[in-house]
PDB file of C-alpha atoms in Angstrom:
ATOM      1  CA  MET R  16      -4.394  -8.413   7.218  1.00  0.00           C
ATOM      2  CA  LYS R  17      -5.324  -8.034   3.565  1.00  0.00           C
ATOM      3  CA  VAL R  18      -8.373 -10.245   3.993  1.00  0.00           C
ATOM      4  CA  PHE R  19      -9.339  -8.284   7.103  1.00  0.00           C
ATOM      5  CA  TYR R  20      -9.160  -5.015   5.159  1.00  0.00           C
ATOM      6  CA  SER R  21     -11.174  -6.438   2.256  1.00  0.00           C
ATOM      7  CA  VAL R  22     -13.899  -7.959   4.423  1.00  0.00           C
ATOM      8  CA  THR R  23     -14.171  -4.874   6.622  1.00  0.00           C
ATOM      9  CA  LEU R  24     -14.371  -2.425   3.719  1.00  0.00           C
ATOM     10  CA  ALA R  25     -16.954  -4.632   1.995  1.00  0.00           C
ATOM     11  CA  ALA R  26     -18.995  -4.897   5.207  1.00  0.00           C
ATOM     12  CA  ILE R  27     -18.894  -1.124   5.743  1.00  0.00           C
ATOM     13  CA  SER R  28     -19.909  -0.481   2.127  1.00  0.00           C
ATOM     14  CA  LEU R  29     -22.761  -2.997   2.096  1.00  0.00           C
ATOM     15  CA  THR R  30     -24.092  -1.900   5.470  1.00  0.00           C
ATOM     16  CA  ILE R  31     -24.103   1.736   4.443  1.00  0.00           C
ATOM     17  CA  LEU R  32     -25.716   0.860   1.109  1.00  0.00           C
ATOM     18  CA  CYS R  33     -28.509  -1.039   2.906  1.00  0.00           C
ATOM     19  CA  LEU R  34     -28.918   1.853   5.337  1.00  0.00           C
ATOM     20  CA  ASN R  35     -29.276   4.335   2.499  1.00  0.00           C
ATOM     21  CA  VAL R  36     -31.720   2.156   0.569  1.00  0.00           C
ATOM     22  CA  CYS R  37     -33.893   1.988   3.697  1.00  0.00           C
ATOM     23  CA  GLN R  38     -33.531   5.723   4.125  1.00  0.00           C
ATOM     24  CA  TYR R  39     -34.551   6.264   0.492  1.00  0.00           C
ATOM     25  CA  VAL R  40     -37.669   4.131   1.004  1.00  0.00           C
ATOM     26  CA  LEU R  41     -38.482   6.052   4.163  1.00  0.00           C
ATOM     27  CA  MET R  42     -38.046   9.408   2.434  1.00  0.00           C
ATOM     28  CA  THR R  43     -40.248   8.259  -0.454  1.00  0.00           C
ATOM     29  CA  VAL R  44     -42.986   7.210   1.961  1.00  0.00           C
ATOM     30  CA  TYR R  45     -42.669  10.529   3.805  1.00  0.00           C
ATOM     31  CA  LYS R  46     -43.030  12.484   0.560  1.00  0.00           C
ATOM     32  CA  HIS R  47     -45.932  10.333  -0.652  1.00  0.00           C
ATOM     33  CA  TYR R  48     -47.936  10.809   2.552  1.00  0.00           C
ATOM     34  CA  MET R  49     -46.715  14.400   3.043  1.00  0.00           C
ATOM     35  CA  VAL R  50     -45.225  13.791   6.465  1.00  0.00           C
ATOM     36  CA  LYS R  51     -43.295  16.755   7.865  1.00  0.00           C
ATOM     37  CA  ALA R  52     -40.754  14.598   9.747  1.00  0.00           C
ATOM     38  CA  GLN R  53     -37.073  15.030   8.992  1.00  0.00           C
ATOM     39  CA  ILE R  54     -34.344  12.411   9.178  1.00  0.00           C
ATOM     40  CA  LEU R  55     -31.186  13.565  10.915  1.00  0.00           C
ATOM     41  CA  HIS R  56     -28.156  13.001   8.735  1.00  0.00           C
ATOM     42  CA  PRO R  57     -24.684  14.582   8.504  1.00  0.00           C
ATOM     43  CA  ALA R  58     -25.346  15.563   4.875  1.00  0.00           C
ATOM     44  CA  ARG R  59     -28.224  17.805   6.004  1.00  0.00           C
ATOM     45  CA  LEU R  60     -25.608  20.262   7.208  1.00  0.00           C
ATOM     46  CA  PHE R  61     -24.815  21.264   3.641  1.00  0.00           C
ATOM     47  CA  LEU R  62     -27.604  19.852   1.423  1.00  0.00           C
ATOM     48  CA  LYS R  63     -31.054  21.388   1.523  1.00  0.00           C
ATOM     49  CA  GLU R  64     -33.042  18.413   0.266  1.00  0.00           C
ATOM     50  CA  TYR R  65     -32.551  14.656   0.137  1.00  0.00           C
ATOM     51  CA  GLN R  66     -30.408  13.248  -2.674  1.00  0.00           C
ATOM     52  CA  PHE R  67     -29.512   9.556  -2.646  1.00  0.00           C
ATOM     53  CA  PHE R  68     -25.923   9.556  -3.935  1.00  0.00           C
ATOM     54  CA  PRO R  69     -24.556  12.509  -1.912  1.00  0.00           C
ATOM     55  CA  TYR R  70     -26.118  11.029   1.236  1.00  0.00           C
ATOM     56  CA  LEU R  71     -24.603   7.635   0.397  1.00  0.00           C
ATOM     57  CA  TRP R  72     -21.196   9.240  -0.195  1.00  0.00           C
ATOM     58  CA  VAL R  73     -21.281  11.147   3.097  1.00  0.00           C
ATOM     59  CA  ASP R  74     -22.272   8.000   4.987  1.00  0.00           C
ATOM     60  CA  LEU R  75     -19.502   6.011   3.315  1.00  0.00           C
ATOM     61  CA  MET R  76     -16.874   8.625   4.139  1.00  0.00           C
ATOM     62  CA  VAL R  77     -18.042   8.892   7.764  1.00  0.00           C
ATOM     63  CA  GLY R  78     -17.940   5.101   8.075  1.00  0.00           C
ATOM     64  CA  LEU R  79     -14.438   4.962   6.626  1.00  0.00           C
ATOM     65  CA  ALA R  80     -13.309   7.763   8.920  1.00  0.00           C
ATOM     66  CA  LEU R  81     -14.670   6.058  12.007  1.00  0.00           C
ATOM     67  CA  PHE R  82     -13.097   2.727  11.133  1.00  0.00           C
ATOM     68  CA  GLY R  83      -9.795   3.877   9.624  1.00  0.00           C
ATOM     69  CA  LEU R  84      -8.816   6.403  12.268  1.00  0.00           C
ATOM     70  CA  THR R  85      -9.822   4.254  15.230  1.00  0.00           C
ATOM     71  CA  PHE R  86      -8.007   1.235  13.784  1.00  0.00           C
ATOM     72  CA  LEU R  87      -4.863   3.352  13.324  1.00  0.00           C
ATOM     73  CA  VAL R  88      -5.024   4.539  16.928  1.00  0.00           C
ATOM     74  CA  ASN R  89      -5.593   0.980  18.150  1.00  0.00           C
ATOM     75  CA  THR R  90      -2.685  -0.298  16.046  1.00  0.00           C
ATOM     76  CA  ILE R  91      -0.315   2.335  17.379  1.00  0.00           C
ATOM     77  CA  LEU R  92      -1.421   1.616  20.937  1.00  0.00           C
ATOM     78  CA  TYR R  93      -0.850  -2.097  20.352  1.00  0.00           C
ATOM     79  CA  ARG R  94       2.665  -1.683  18.939  1.00  0.00           C
ATOM     80  CA  VAL R  95       4.025   1.244  20.950  1.00  0.00           C
ATOM     81  CA  GLY R  96       2.194   1.052  24.246  1.00  0.00           C
ATOM     82  CA  TYR R  97      -0.212   3.275  26.087  1.00  0.00           C
ATOM     83  CA  THR R  98       2.311   5.382  28.014  1.00  0.00           C
ATOM     84  CA  ARG R  99       4.488   6.224  25.006  1.00  0.00           C
ATOM     85  CA  VAL R 100       1.463   7.062  22.881  1.00  0.00           C
ATOM     86  CA  LEU R 101       0.104   9.337  25.589  1.00  0.00           C
ATOM     87  CA  VAL R 102       3.442  11.169  25.902  1.00  0.00           C
ATOM     88  CA  MET R 103       3.716  11.572  22.112  1.00  0.00           C
ATOM     89  CA  PHE R 104       0.104  12.741  21.825  1.00  0.00           C
ATOM     90  CA  MET R 105       0.510  15.326  24.567  1.00  0.00           C
ATOM     91  CA  SER R 106       3.767  16.581  23.026  1.00  0.00           C
ATOM     92  CA  VAL R 107       2.213  16.982  19.588  1.00  0.00           C
ATOM     93  CA  THR R 108      -0.868  18.629  21.109  1.00  0.00           C
ATOM     94  CA  ILE R 109       1.169  21.178  23.054  1.00  0.00           C
ATOM     95  CA  ILE R 110       3.307  22.001  20.021  1.00  0.00           C
ATOM     96  CA  GLY R 111       0.155  22.293  17.866  1.00  0.00           C
ATOM     97  CA  LEU R 112      -1.489  24.615  20.382  1.00  0.00           C
ATOM     98  CA  PHE R 113       1.549  26.906  20.422  1.00  0.00           C
ATOM     99  CA  LEU R 114       1.622  26.972  16.614  1.00  0.00           C
ATOM    100  CA  TYR R 115      -2.118  27.590  16.340  1.00  0.00           C
ATOM    101  CA  TYR R 116      -2.338  30.323  18.956  1.00  0.00           C
ATOM    102  CA  GLY R 117       0.890  31.819  17.646  1.00  0.00           C
ATOM    103  CA  LYS R 118      -1.038  32.434  14.394  1.00  0.00           C
ATOM    104  CA  ILE R 119       1.217  30.122  12.385  1.00  0.00           C
ATOM    105  CA  LEU R 120      -1.286  27.308  11.767  1.00  0.00           C
ATOM    106  CA  SER R 121      -4.491  29.363  11.922  1.00  0.00           C
ATOM    107  CA  GLY R 122      -3.759  31.141   8.631  1.00  0.00           C
ATOM    108  CA  ILE R 123      -2.984  27.851   6.917  1.00  0.00           C
ATOM    109  CA  PHE R 124      -6.190  26.205   8.162  1.00  0.00           C
ATOM    110  CA  ASN R 125      -8.382  29.201   7.346  1.00  0.00           C
ATOM    111  CA  GLY R 126      -6.975  29.427   3.824  1.00  0.00           C
ATOM    112  CA  PHE R 127      -7.253  25.685   3.301  1.00  0.00           C
ATOM    113  CA  TRP R 128     -10.914  25.394   4.325  1.00  0.00           C
ATOM    114  CA  ALA R 129     -11.976  28.568   2.489  1.00  0.00           C
ATOM    115  CA  TRP R 130     -11.582  27.161  -1.013  1.00  0.00           C
ATOM    116  CA  MET R 131     -13.152  23.732  -0.346  1.00  0.00           C
ATOM    117  CA  ASN R 132     -16.858  22.992  -0.449  1.00  0.00           C
ATOM    118  CA  ALA R 133     -18.501  20.558   1.953  1.00  0.00           C
ATOM    119  CA  MET R 134     -18.462  17.492  -0.311  1.00  0.00           C
ATOM    120  CA  GLU R 135     -14.748  17.993  -0.988  1.00  0.00           C
ATOM    121  CA  MET R 136     -14.092  18.172   2.758  1.00  0.00           C
ATOM    122  CA  VAL R 137     -16.060  14.962   3.351  1.00  0.00           C
ATOM    123  CA  THR R 138     -14.136  13.255   0.535  1.00  0.00           C
ATOM    124  CA  LEU R 139     -10.830  14.484   1.941  1.00  0.00           C
ATOM    125  CA  ILE R 140     -11.688  13.152   5.391  1.00  0.00           C
ATOM    126  CA  GLY R 141     -12.603   9.780   3.868  1.00  0.00           C
ATOM    127  CA  ALA R 142      -9.403   9.662   1.813  1.00  0.00           C
ATOM    128  CA  VAL R 143      -7.240  10.523   4.824  1.00  0.00           C
ATOM    129  CA  SER R 144      -8.940   7.852   6.908  1.00  0.00           C
ATOM    130  CA  LEU R 145      -8.517   5.284   4.127  1.00  0.00           C
ATOM    131  CA  ALA R 146      -4.820   6.188   3.962  1.00  0.00           C
ATOM    132  CA  ALA R 147      -4.656   5.819   7.761  1.00  0.00           C
ATOM    133  CA  LEU R 148      -6.243   2.386   7.460  1.00  0.00           C
ATOM    134  CA  PHE R 149      -3.717   1.267   4.863  1.00  0.00           C
ATOM    135  CA  ALA R 150      -0.875   2.750   6.935  1.00  0.00           C
ATOM    136  CA  THR R 151      -1.663   0.168   9.592  1.00  0.00           C
ATOM    137  CA  TYR R 152      -0.513  -2.674   7.329  1.00  0.00           C
ATOM    138  CA  PRO R 153       3.237  -1.973   7.630  1.00  0.00           C
ATOM    139  CA  ILE R 154       2.820  -1.372  11.351  1.00  0.00           C
ATOM    140  CA  MET R 155       1.099  -4.706  11.975  1.00  0.00           C
ATOM    141  CA  ARG R 156       2.806  -6.847   9.336  1.00  0.00           C
ATOM    142  CA  HIS R 157       5.345  -8.490  11.654  1.00  0.00           C
ATOM    143  CA  ALA R 158       3.595  -7.774  14.930  1.00  0.00           C
ATOM    144  CA  PRO R 159       3.343 -10.523  17.536  1.00  0.00           C
ATOM    145  CA  LEU R 160      -0.087 -11.980  18.166  1.00  0.00           C
ATOM    146  CA  ARG R 161      -0.011 -10.823  21.768  1.00  0.00           C
ATOM    147  CA  PRO R 162       1.249  -7.470  23.020  1.00  0.00           C
ATOM    148  CA  ARG R 163       4.467  -7.490  24.983  1.00  0.00           C
ATOM    149  CA  PRO R 164       4.046  -7.995  28.732  1.00  0.00           C
ATOM    150  CA  LYS R 165       4.761  -5.076  31.052  1.00  0.00           C
ATOM    151  CA  GLN R 166       8.331  -4.766  32.306  1.00  0.00           C
ATOM    152  CA  GLY R 167       8.783  -5.731  35.946  1.00  0.00           C
ATOM    153  CA  ARG R 168       5.924  -8.219  36.189  1.00  0.00           C
TER     154      ARG R 168
END
């Protein structure tokens, strides 16, 4: 598992670095030849012009979020089972909806997002997804190589 985490994080980092180097070259060519084309990027939502390191950071955090959160969901599905996960997810969702529409969670979320800027939010999402990725280690440490067969078959 540790080797898997290391190789995956290195692959994500190197791929995103190569992507951003290519994007930097493309932006330089666009500026040199005065092309009006724009490259769609998540960082364009809160940055007015292209900057290499903030774009690289946003890409890295999005990559970590996509990998870490989906791997956590897959790990939980593998260990617990689809039906139990679906029941737990629906229970948490219904409780969350009652708390949100009961104005208990909405004040907390509105106050929390008000004092954070966009780069801090992106960093927080990346950190949470990295923590989710590392939370899969204790879940999968003694897991069998194959999921348990269904009962009754």
